[in-house]
PDB file of C-alpha atoms in Angstrom:
ATOM      1  CA  UNK A  15      16.982  12.160  -4.735  1.00 67.00           C
ATOM      2  CA  UNK A  16      20.121  12.529  -2.698  1.00 87.00           C
ATOM      3  CA  UNK A  17      19.662  11.726   0.981  1.00 93.00           C
ATOM      4  CA  UNK A  18      21.426  14.508   2.842  1.00 95.00           C
ATOM      5  CA  UNK A  19      19.688  13.885   6.172  1.00 97.00           C
ATOM      6  CA  UNK A  20      16.850  12.128   7.967  1.00 97.00           C
ATOM      7  CA  UNK A  21      14.335  14.653   6.657  1.00 95.00           C
ATOM      8  CA  UNK A  22      15.223  13.677   3.082  1.00 95.00           C
ATOM      9  CA  UNK A  23      14.743  10.010   3.959  1.00 96.00           C
ATOM     10  CA  UNK A  24      11.405  10.795   5.603  1.00 96.00           C
ATOM     11  CA  UNK A  25      10.173  12.597   2.479  1.00 95.00           C
ATOM     12  CA  UNK A  26      11.409   9.820   0.191  1.00 94.00           C
ATOM     13  CA  UNK A  27       9.638   7.206   2.290  1.00 95.00           C
ATOM     14  CA  UNK A  28       6.449   9.288   2.389  1.00 96.00           C
ATOM     15  CA  UNK A  29       6.414   9.381  -1.403  1.00 95.00           C
ATOM     16  CA  UNK A  30       7.186   5.664  -1.530  1.00 96.00           C
ATOM     17  CA  UNK A  31       4.240   4.772   0.682  1.00 97.00           C
ATOM     18  CA  UNK A  32       2.053   7.159  -1.332  1.00 97.00           C
ATOM     19  CA  UNK A  33       2.991   5.149  -4.414  1.00 97.00           C
ATOM     20  CA  UNK A  34       2.316   1.892  -2.567  1.00 98.00           C
ATOM     21  CA  UNK A  35      -1.169   3.010  -1.521  1.00 98.00           C
ATOM     22  CA  UNK A  36      -1.944   4.193  -5.059  1.00 97.00           C
ATOM     23  CA  UNK A  37      -0.932   0.811  -6.442  1.00 98.00           C
ATOM     24  CA  UNK A  38      -3.045  -1.009  -3.856  1.00 98.00           C
ATOM     25  CA  UNK A  39      -6.098   1.050  -4.809  1.00 98.00           C
ATOM     26  CA  UNK A  40      -5.611  -0.002  -8.439  1.00 98.00           C
ATOM     27  CA  UNK A  41      -5.118  -3.689  -7.575  1.00 97.00           C
ATOM     28  CA  UNK A  42      -7.809  -4.341  -4.970  1.00 97.00           C
ATOM     29  CA  UNK A  43     -10.848  -4.208  -7.288  1.00 97.00           C
ATOM     30  CA  UNK A  44      -9.405  -7.093  -9.318  1.00 97.00           C
ATOM     31  CA  UNK A  45      -8.848  -9.114  -6.154  1.00 97.00           C
ATOM     32  CA  UNK A  46     -12.385  -8.358  -5.008  1.00 97.00           C
ATOM     33  CA  UNK A  47     -13.727  -9.622  -8.331  1.00 97.00           C
ATOM     34  CA  UNK A  48     -11.595 -12.767  -8.117  1.00 96.00           C
ATOM     35  CA  UNK A  49     -12.592 -13.643  -4.542  1.00 97.00           C
ATOM     36  CA  UNK A  50     -15.266 -16.320  -4.165  1.00 97.00           C
ATOM     37  CA  UNK A  51     -16.433 -15.867  -0.586  1.00 97.00           C
ATOM     38  CA  UNK A  52     -18.615 -12.902   0.275  1.00 98.00           C
ATOM     39  CA  UNK A  53     -16.802 -12.363   3.598  1.00 98.00           C
ATOM     40  CA  UNK A  54     -13.497 -12.039   1.772  1.00 98.00           C
ATOM     41  CA  UNK A  55     -15.020  -9.670  -0.787  1.00 98.00           C
ATOM     42  CA  UNK A  56     -16.416  -7.532   2.055  1.00 98.00           C
ATOM     43  CA  UNK A  57     -13.070  -7.481   3.874  1.00 97.00           C
ATOM     44  CA  UNK A  58     -11.255  -6.437   0.701  1.00 98.00           C
ATOM     45  CA  UNK A  59     -13.848  -3.730  -0.013  1.00 98.00           C
ATOM     46  CA  UNK A  60     -13.380  -2.437   3.545  1.00 98.00           C
ATOM     47  CA  UNK A  61      -9.622  -2.401   3.039  1.00 96.00           C
ATOM     48  CA  UNK A  62     -10.044  -0.514  -0.235  1.00 98.00           C
ATOM     49  CA  UNK A  63     -11.976   2.204   1.601  1.00 98.00           C
ATOM     50  CA  UNK A  64      -9.305   2.374   4.315  1.00 97.00           C
ATOM     51  CA  UNK A  65      -6.584   2.599   1.691  1.00 97.00           C
ATOM     52  CA  UNK A  66      -8.332   5.488  -0.037  1.00 98.00           C
ATOM     53  CA  UNK A  67      -8.565   7.246   3.348  1.00 97.00           C
ATOM     54  CA  UNK A  68      -4.856   6.616   3.990  1.00 96.00           C
ATOM     55  CA  UNK A  69      -3.995   8.067   0.594  1.00 96.00           C
ATOM     56  CA  UNK A  70      -5.936  11.236   1.430  1.00 96.00           C
ATOM     57  CA  UNK A  71      -4.089  11.523   4.747  1.00 96.00           C
ATOM     58  CA  UNK A  72      -0.764  11.153   2.953  1.00 96.00           C
ATOM     59  CA  UNK A  73      -1.781  13.917   0.542  1.00 95.00           C
ATOM     60  CA  UNK A  74      -2.527  16.157   3.534  1.00 95.00           C
ATOM     61  CA  UNK A  75       0.828  15.382   5.161  1.00 95.00           C
ATOM     62  CA  UNK A  76       2.722  16.068   1.943  1.00 95.00           C
ATOM     63  CA  UNK A  77       0.751  19.254   1.363  1.00 95.00           C
ATOM     64  CA  UNK A  78       1.487  20.459   4.909  1.00 95.00           C
ATOM     65  CA  UNK A  79       5.179  19.909   4.149  1.00 93.00           C
ATOM     66  CA  UNK A  80       4.734  21.809   0.864  1.00 94.00           C
ATOM     67  CA  UNK A  81       5.712  18.730  -1.125  1.00 92.00           C
ATOM     68  CA  UNK A  82       4.037  17.165  -4.137  1.00 89.00           C
ATOM     69  CA  UNK A  83       2.610  13.682  -3.997  1.00 85.00           C
ATOM     70  CA  UNK A  84       4.003  11.270  -6.550  1.00 81.00           C
ATOM     71  CA  UNK A  85       7.311  11.121  -8.290  1.00 79.00           C
ATOM     72  CA  UNK A  86       8.301   7.792  -6.725  1.00 84.00           C
ATOM     73  CA  UNK A  87       7.422   4.228  -7.637  1.00 94.00           C
ATOM     74  CA  UNK A  88       7.321   1.763  -4.785  1.00 97.00           C
ATOM     75  CA  UNK A  89       9.054  -1.200  -6.380  1.00 97.00           C
ATOM     76  CA  UNK A  90       8.479  -3.385  -3.326  1.00 97.00           C
ATOM     77  CA  UNK A  91       4.712  -2.991  -3.543  1.00 98.00           C
ATOM     78  CA  UNK A  92       4.852  -3.408  -7.299  1.00 97.00           C
ATOM     79  CA  UNK A  93       6.421  -6.840  -6.795  1.00 97.00           C
ATOM     80  CA  UNK A  94       3.999  -7.904  -4.078  1.00 97.00           C
ATOM     81  CA  UNK A  95       1.012  -6.878  -6.172  1.00 97.00           C
ATOM     82  CA  UNK A  96       2.433  -8.710  -9.168  1.00 97.00           C
ATOM     83  CA  UNK A  97       2.356 -11.877  -7.071  1.00 95.00           C
ATOM     84  CA  UNK A  98      -1.277 -11.125  -6.211  1.00 95.00           C
ATOM     85  CA  UNK A  99      -2.122 -10.659  -9.892  1.00 96.00           C
ATOM     86  CA  UNK A 100      -0.562 -14.015 -10.656  1.00 95.00           C
ATOM     87  CA  UNK A 101      -2.590 -15.616  -7.868  1.00 94.00           C
ATOM     88  CA  UNK A 102      -5.931 -14.455  -9.256  1.00 94.00           C
ATOM     89  CA  UNK A 103      -5.086 -15.878 -12.688  1.00 94.00           C
ATOM     90  CA  UNK A 104      -5.173 -19.417 -11.290  1.00 93.00           C
ATOM     91  CA  UNK A 105      -8.073 -21.692 -12.012  1.00 92.00           C
ATOM     92  CA  UNK A 106      -9.291 -24.427  -9.700  1.00 94.00           C
ATOM     93  CA  UNK A 107     -10.536 -24.718  -6.143  1.00 96.00           C
ATOM     94  CA  UNK A 108     -12.143 -21.404  -5.106  1.00 96.00           C
ATOM     95  CA  UNK A 109     -11.152 -21.990  -1.477  1.00 97.00           C
ATOM     96  CA  UNK A 110      -7.503 -22.422  -2.446  1.00 96.00           C
ATOM     97  CA  UNK A 111      -7.601 -19.318  -4.637  1.00 96.00           C
ATOM     98  CA  UNK A 112      -9.207 -17.304  -1.836  1.00 97.00           C
ATOM     99  CA  UNK A 113      -6.516 -18.537   0.557  1.00 97.00           C
ATOM    100  CA  UNK A 114      -3.899 -17.396  -1.962  1.00 97.00           C
ATOM    101  CA  UNK A 115      -5.556 -13.981  -2.201  1.00 97.00           C
ATOM    102  CA  UNK A 116      -5.498 -13.707   1.584  1.00 97.00           C
ATOM    103  CA  UNK A 117      -1.797 -14.637   1.659  1.00 97.00           C
ATOM    104  CA  UNK A 118      -1.043 -12.013  -0.994  1.00 97.00           C
ATOM    105  CA  UNK A 119      -2.967  -9.388   0.949  1.00 97.00           C
ATOM    106  CA  UNK A 120      -1.174 -10.279   4.177  1.00 97.00           C
ATOM    107  CA  UNK A 121       2.181  -9.717   2.469  1.00 97.00           C
ATOM    108  CA  UNK A 122       0.969  -6.313   1.288  1.00 97.00           C
ATOM    109  CA  UNK A 123      -0.299  -5.442   4.770  1.00 97.00           C
ATOM    110  CA  UNK A 124       2.999  -6.367   6.398  1.00 98.00           C
ATOM    111  CA  UNK A 125       4.837  -4.150   3.936  1.00 97.00           C
ATOM    112  CA  UNK A 126       2.513  -1.283   4.872  1.00 97.00           C
ATOM    113  CA  UNK A 127       3.021  -1.895   8.582  1.00 97.00           C
ATOM    114  CA  UNK A 128       6.794  -1.777   8.158  1.00 98.00           C
ATOM    115  CA  UNK A 129       6.613   1.378   6.040  1.00 97.00           C
ATOM    116  CA  UNK A 130       4.348   3.300   8.399  1.00 97.00           C
ATOM    117  CA  UNK A 131       6.331   2.086  11.421  1.00 98.00           C
ATOM    118  CA  UNK A 132       9.493   3.562   9.946  1.00 98.00           C
ATOM    119  CA  UNK A 133       7.728   6.809   9.070  1.00 97.00           C
ATOM    120  CA  UNK A 134       6.437   7.194  12.634  1.00 97.00           C
ATOM    121  CA  UNK A 135       9.929   6.606  14.012  1.00 98.00           C
ATOM    122  CA  UNK A 136      11.470   9.134  11.616  1.00 98.00           C
ATOM    123  CA  UNK A 137       8.788  11.720  12.406  1.00 96.00           C
ATOM    124  CA  UNK A 138       9.400  11.367  16.148  1.00 97.00           C
ATOM    125  CA  UNK A 139      13.123  11.774  15.599  1.00 97.00           C
ATOM    126  CA  UNK A 140      12.579  14.896  13.493  1.00 96.00           C
ATOM    127  CA  UNK A 141      10.388  16.669  16.049  1.00 92.00           C
TER     128      UNK A 141
END
């Protein structure tokens, strides 16, 4: 998509974060299964529910703008989740693996924070 203006960038980023959330929803169940500690499993399950809610909100925003969800692949999230997939393949100390899962999830969360922060800024500028 050609970026003619800030509105185009806003829509592109909305679709990108939609892709990111979709990828997270697909990846989290595997991380939940790989986690050893019940507290970590519960936190990841809670985050999965939040992510599903965020995806629904993104669908509503895109619908209100008369735009389709999808059509973009968030390559940044794809890479971060690949690292998480590699982490859960490790064998060994369950505490170390859980710590690695947490680190992977923190990277994902920071990416989300940056993405939504930019979207909020763009939306305020477009109003």
